[in-house]
């Protein structure tokens, strides 16, 4: 049996490389979407905190209470 044509192997390698590149780009896109959502929520939280400064104090007290409970456990 004859080996497959080198052109066929190059074509197969190119298809695999493109498939791998596509998968990598999809993963990167998912990560960028997650980062975008996190940045949006951070911006939203900053607006809420700036418009309601007592919220920051309440959050700080809640966080302190959480850490106290965590220490007790």
mmCIF file of N, CA and C in Angstrom:
data_model
loop_
_atom_site.group_PDB
_atom_site.id
_atom_site.type_symbol
_atom_site.label_atom_id
_atom_site.label_comp_id
_atom_site.label_asym_id
_atom_site.label_seq_id
_atom_site.Cartn_x
_atom_site.Cartn_y
_atom_site.Cartn_z
ATOM 1 N N UNK A 1 0.833 -1.179 0.000
ATOM 2 C CA UNK A 1 0.000 0.000 0.000
ATOM 3 C C UNK A 1 0.877 1.241 0.000
ATOM 4 N N UNK A 2 0.459 2.191 -0.728
ATOM 5 C CA UNK A 2 1.214 3.440 -0.814
ATOM 6 C C UNK A 2 0.789 4.365 0.318
ATOM 7 N N UNK A 3 1.772 5.137 0.785
ATOM 8 C CA UNK A 3 1.453 6.142 1.805
ATOM 9 C C UNK A 3 0.556 7.202 1.200
ATOM 10 N N UNK A 4 -0.170 7.880 2.074
ATOM 11 C CA UNK A 4 -1.049 8.930 1.561
ATOM 12 C C UNK A 4 -0.202 10.073 1.017
ATOM 13 N N UNK A 5 -0.778 10.783 0.120
ATOM 14 C CA UNK A 5 -0.109 11.891 -0.545
ATOM 15 C C UNK A 5 0.306 12.944 0.486
ATOM 16 N N UNK A 6 1.537 13.492 0.379
ATOM 17 C CA UNK A 6 1.956 14.531 1.330
ATOM 18 C C UNK A 6 1.012 15.738 1.330
ATOM 19 N N UNK A 7 0.408 16.009 0.203
ATOM 20 C CA UNK A 7 -0.558 17.106 0.135
ATOM 21 C C UNK A 7 -1.772 16.828 0.997
ATOM 22 N N UNK A 8 -2.201 15.560 1.028
ATOM 23 C CA UNK A 8 -3.340 15.179 1.870
ATOM 24 C C UNK A 8 -2.997 15.336 3.343
ATOM 25 N N UNK A 9 -1.766 14.947 3.704
ATOM 26 C CA UNK A 9 -1.349 15.083 5.105
ATOM 27 C C UNK A 9 -1.276 16.552 5.504
ATOM 28 N N UNK A 10 -0.753 17.384 4.601
ATOM 29 C CA UNK A 10 -0.691 18.818 4.890
ATOM 30 C C UNK A 10 -2.093 19.390 5.057
ATOM 31 N N UNK A 11 -3.011 18.949 4.217
ATOM 32 C CA UNK A 11 -4.399 19.412 4.304
ATOM 33 C C UNK A 11 -5.020 18.973 5.628
ATOM 34 N N UNK A 12 -4.782 17.703 6.015
ATOM 35 C CA UNK A 12 -5.312 17.202 7.286
ATOM 36 C C UNK A 12 -4.720 17.964 8.466
ATOM 37 N N UNK A 13 -3.411 18.238 8.387
ATOM 38 C CA UNK A 13 -2.766 19.008 9.452
ATOM 39 C C UNK A 13 -3.356 20.413 9.541
ATOM 40 N N UNK A 14 -3.612 21.003 8.401
ATOM 41 C CA UNK A 14 -4.181 22.353 8.374
ATOM 42 C C UNK A 14 -5.590 22.343 8.972
ATOM 43 N N UNK A 15 -6.392 21.330 8.632
ATOM 44 C CA UNK A 15 -7.736 21.234 9.199
ATOM 45 C C UNK A 15 -7.689 21.067 10.715
ATOM 46 N N UNK A 16 -6.770 20.228 11.205
ATOM 47 C CA UNK A 16 -6.637 20.036 12.652
ATOM 48 C C UNK A 16 -6.193 21.332 13.314
ATOM 49 N N UNK A 17 -5.242 22.020 12.704
ATOM 50 C CA UNK A 17 -4.755 23.273 13.269
ATOM 51 C C UNK A 17 -5.883 24.308 13.327
ATOM 52 N N UNK A 18 -6.683 24.390 12.283
ATOM 53 C CA UNK A 18 -7.801 25.332 12.271
ATOM 54 C C UNK A 18 -8.861 24.953 13.300
ATOM 55 N N UNK A 19 -9.103 23.669 13.452
ATOM 56 C CA UNK A 19 -10.062 23.205 14.454
ATOM 57 C C UNK A 19 -9.577 23.552 15.859
ATOM 58 N N UNK A 20 -8.294 23.315 16.125
ATOM 59 C CA UNK A 20 -7.721 23.654 17.434
ATOM 60 C C UNK A 20 -7.776 25.157 17.683
ATOM 61 N N UNK A 21 -7.477 25.927 16.660
ATOM 62 C CA UNK A 21 -7.529 27.381 16.782
ATOM 63 C C UNK A 21 -8.945 27.841 17.090
ATOM 64 N N UNK A 22 -9.916 27.249 16.434
ATOM 65 C CA UNK A 22 -11.320 27.593 16.673
ATOM 66 C C UNK A 22 -11.713 27.298 18.121
ATOM 67 N N UNK A 23 -11.290 26.133 18.631
ATOM 68 C CA UNK A 23 -11.590 25.774 20.025
ATOM 69 C C UNK A 23 -10.943 26.767 20.988
ATOM 70 N N UNK A 24 -9.685 27.112 20.713
ATOM 71 C CA UNK A 24 -8.984 28.068 21.578
ATOM 72 C C UNK A 24 -9.672 29.431 21.562
ATOM 73 N N UNK A 25 -10.093 29.867 20.388
ATOM 74 C CA UNK A 25 -10.774 31.158 20.284
ATOM 75 C C UNK A 25 -12.114 31.141 21.014
ATOM 76 N N UNK A 26 -12.822 30.020 20.947
ATOM 77 C CA UNK A 26 -14.090 29.905 21.677
ATOM 78 C C UNK A 26 -13.867 29.987 23.181
ATOM 79 N N UNK A 27 -12.807 29.320 23.670
ATOM 80 C CA UNK A 27 -12.489 29.384 25.100
ATOM 81 C C UNK A 27 -12.148 30.814 25.512
ATOM 82 N N UNK A 28 -11.340 31.491 24.697
ATOM 83 C CA UNK A 28 -10.980 32.873 25.004
ATOM 84 C C UNK A 28 -12.201 33.779 24.996
ATOM 85 N N UNK A 29 -13.094 33.561 24.053
ATOM 86 C CA UNK A 29 -14.313 34.355 23.984
ATOM 87 C C UNK A 29 -15.168 34.142 25.227
ATOM 88 N N UNK A 30 -15.278 32.901 25.686
ATOM 89 C CA UNK A 30 -16.035 32.623 26.911
ATOM 90 C C UNK A 30 -15.419 33.341 28.101
ATOM 91 N N UNK A 31 -14.093 33.301 28.201
ATOM 92 C CA UNK A 31 -13.420 33.983 29.310
ATOM 93 C C UNK A 31 -13.649 35.494 29.240
ATOM 94 N N UNK A 32 -13.582 36.050 28.041
ATOM 95 C CA UNK A 32 -13.817 37.489 27.886
ATOM 96 C C UNK A 32 -15.253 37.847 28.255
ATOM 97 N N UNK A 33 -16.200 36.989 27.913
ATOM 98 C CA UNK A 33 -17.596 37.234 28.292
ATOM 99 C C UNK A 33 -17.747 37.232 29.806
ATOM 100 N N UNK A 34 -17.095 36.274 30.473
ATOM 101 C CA UNK A 34 -17.156 36.220 31.935
ATOM 102 C C UNK A 34 -16.550 37.478 32.546
ATOM 103 N N UNK A 35 -15.409 37.906 32.017
ATOM 104 C CA UNK A 35 -14.757 39.111 32.529
ATOM 105 C C UNK A 35 -15.635 40.333 32.296
ATOM 106 N N UNK A 36 -16.281 40.399 31.142
ATOM 107 C CA UNK A 36 -17.172 41.527 30.843
ATOM 108 C C UNK A 36 -18.340 41.580 31.814
ATOM 109 N N UNK A 37 -18.906 40.420 32.122
ATOM 110 C CA UNK A 37 -20.018 40.371 33.078
ATOM 111 C C UNK A 37 -19.540 40.818 34.448
ATOM 112 N N UNK A 38 -18.371 40.341 34.870
ATOM 113 C CA UNK A 38 -17.834 40.744 36.169
ATOM 114 C C UNK A 38 -17.586 42.248 36.212
ATOM 115 N N UNK A 39 -17.028 42.806 35.144
ATOM 116 C CA UNK A 39 -16.770 44.244 35.102
ATOM 117 C C UNK A 39 -18.074 45.036 35.144
ATOM 118 N N UNK A 40 -19.095 44.538 34.474
ATOM 119 C CA UNK A 40 -20.395 45.207 34.493
ATOM 120 C C UNK A 40 -20.972 45.217 35.897
ATOM 121 N N UNK A 41 -20.906 44.072 36.585
ATOM 122 C CA UNK A 41 -21.419 44.013 37.962
ATOM 123 C C UNK A 41 -20.600 44.902 38.889
ATOM 124 N N UNK A 42 -19.286 44.968 38.681
ATOM 125 C CA UNK A 42 -18.453 45.844 39.506
ATOM 126 C C UNK A 42 -18.852 47.299 39.308
ATOM 127 N N UNK A 43 -19.077 47.687 38.054
ATOM 128 C CA UNK A 43 -19.494 49.061 37.774
ATOM 129 C C UNK A 43 -20.854 49.338 38.400
ATOM 130 N N UNK A 44 -21.756 48.391 38.301
ATOM 131 C CA UNK A 44 -23.082 48.544 38.906
ATOM 132 C C UNK A 44 -22.956 48.709 40.418
ATOM 133 N N UNK A 45 -22.134 47.859 41.032
ATOM 134 C CA UNK A 45 -21.932 47.951 42.479
ATOM 135 C C UNK A 45 -21.344 49.299 42.878
ATOM 136 N N UNK A 46 -20.414 49.806 42.077
ATOM 137 C CA UNK A 46 -19.816 51.111 42.387
ATOM 138 C C UNK A 46 -20.864 52.214 42.324
ATOM 139 N N UNK A 47 -21.742 52.154 41.350
ATOM 140 C CA UNK A 47 -22.802 53.162 41.239
ATOM 141 C C UNK A 47 -23.722 53.080 42.444
ATOM 142 N N UNK A 48 -24.093 51.875 42.839
ATOM 143 C CA UNK A 48 -24.982 51.700 43.988
ATOM 144 C C UNK A 48 -24.318 52.227 45.253
ATOM 145 N N UNK A 49 -23.049 51.896 45.457
ATOM 146 C CA UNK A 49 -22.346 52.340 46.660
ATOM 147 C C UNK A 49 -22.204 53.855 46.672
ATOM 148 N N UNK A 50 -21.910 54.457 45.526
ATOM 149 C CA UNK A 50 -21.742 55.917 45.485
ATOM 150 C C UNK A 50 -23.062 56.646 45.694
ATOM 151 N N UNK A 51 -24.144 56.058 45.237
ATOM 152 C CA UNK A 51 -25.431 56.739 45.411
ATOM 153 C C UNK A 51 -26.024 56.477 46.784
ATOM 154 N N UNK A 52 -25.537 55.449 47.477
ATOM 155 C CA UNK A 52 -26.045 55.128 48.806
ATOM 156 C C UNK A 52 -24.856 54.780 49.705
ATOM 157 N N UNK A 53 -24.198 55.801 50.285
ATOM 158 C CA UNK A 53 -22.988 55.543 51.081
ATOM 159 C C UNK A 53 -23.239 54.681 52.315
ATOM 160 N N UNK A 54 -24.462 54.678 52.839
ATOM 161 C CA UNK A 54 -24.732 53.836 54.012
ATOM 162 C C UNK A 54 -24.673 52.357 53.655
ATOM 163 N N UNK A 55 -24.847 52.059 52.370
ATOM 164 C CA UNK A 55 -24.756 50.666 51.937
ATOM 165 C C UNK A 55 -23.353 50.121 52.176
ATOM 166 N N UNK A 56 -22.331 50.933 51.923
ATOM 167 C CA UNK A 56 -20.956 50.487 52.143
ATOM 168 C C UNK A 56 -20.738 50.156 53.615
ATOM 169 N N UNK A 57 -21.267 50.988 54.510
ATOM 170 C CA UNK A 57 -21.141 50.711 55.943
ATOM 171 C C UNK A 57 -21.874 49.424 56.311
ATOM 172 N N UNK A 58 -23.057 49.251 55.765
ATOM 173 C CA UNK A 58 -23.828 48.032 56.039
ATOM 174 C C UNK A 58 -23.090 46.798 55.535
ATOM 175 N N UNK A 59 -22.515 46.905 54.359
ATOM 176 C CA UNK A 59 -21.767 45.777 53.798
ATOM 177 C C UNK A 59 -20.545 45.462 54.661
ATOM 178 N N UNK A 60 -19.878 46.494 55.151
ATOM 179 C CA UNK A 60 -18.717 46.299 56.010
ATOM 180 C C UNK A 60 -19.118 45.588 57.304
ATOM 181 N N UNK A 61 -20.237 46.018 57.903
ATOM 182 C CA UNK A 61 -20.712 45.374 59.127
ATOM 183 C C UNK A 61 -21.124 43.923 58.864
ATOM 184 N N UNK A 62 -21.759 43.696 57.736
ATOM 185 C CA UNK A 62 -22.154 42.335 57.369
ATOM 186 C C UNK A 62 -20.927 41.448 57.176
ATOM 187 N N UNK A 63 -19.916 41.998 56.520
ATOM 188 C CA UNK A 63 -18.682 41.246 56.313
ATOM 189 C C UNK A 63 -18.009 40.932 57.651
ATOM 190 N N UNK A 64 -17.968 41.904 58.555
ATOM 191 C CA UNK A 64 -17.391 41.668 59.884
ATOM 192 C C UNK A 64 -18.156 40.573 60.621
ATOM 193 N N UNK A 65 -19.472 40.624 60.563
ATOM 194 C CA UNK A 65 -20.291 39.600 61.217
ATOM 195 C C UNK A 65 -20.019 38.229 60.605
ATOM 196 N N UNK A 66 -19.868 38.194 59.295
ATOM 197 C CA UNK A 66 -19.572 36.928 58.621
ATOM 198 C C UNK A 66 -18.251 36.353 59.108
ATOM 199 N N UNK A 67 -17.216 37.206 59.167
ATOM 200 C CA UNK A 67 -15.910 36.725 59.614
ATOM 201 C C UNK A 67 -15.945 36.285 61.075
ATOM 202 N N UNK A 68 -16.706 36.979 61.905
ATOM 203 C CA UNK A 68 -16.845 36.570 63.305
ATOM 204 C C UNK A 68 -17.503 35.194 63.406
ATOM 205 N N UNK A 69 -18.555 34.986 62.641
ATOM 206 C CA UNK A 69 -19.228 33.679 62.634
ATOM 207 C C UNK A 69 -18.288 32.593 62.123
ATOM 208 N N UNK A 70 -17.529 32.941 61.100
ATOM 209 C CA UNK A 70 -16.599 31.975 60.516
ATOM 210 C C UNK A 70 -15.532 31.576 61.536
ATOM 211 N N UNK A 71 -15.056 32.556 62.320
ATOM 212 C CA UNK A 71 -14.063 32.254 63.352
ATOM 213 C C UNK A 71 -14.640 31.328 64.412
ATOM 214 N N UNK A 72 -15.888 31.556 64.781
ATOM 215 C CA UNK A 72 -16.524 30.735 65.811
ATOM 216 C C UNK A 72 -16.701 29.290 65.363
ATOM 217 N N UNK A 73 -16.925 29.107 64.077
ATOM 218 C CA UNK A 73 -17.128 27.754 63.561
ATOM 219 C C UNK A 73 -15.789 27.075 63.470
#
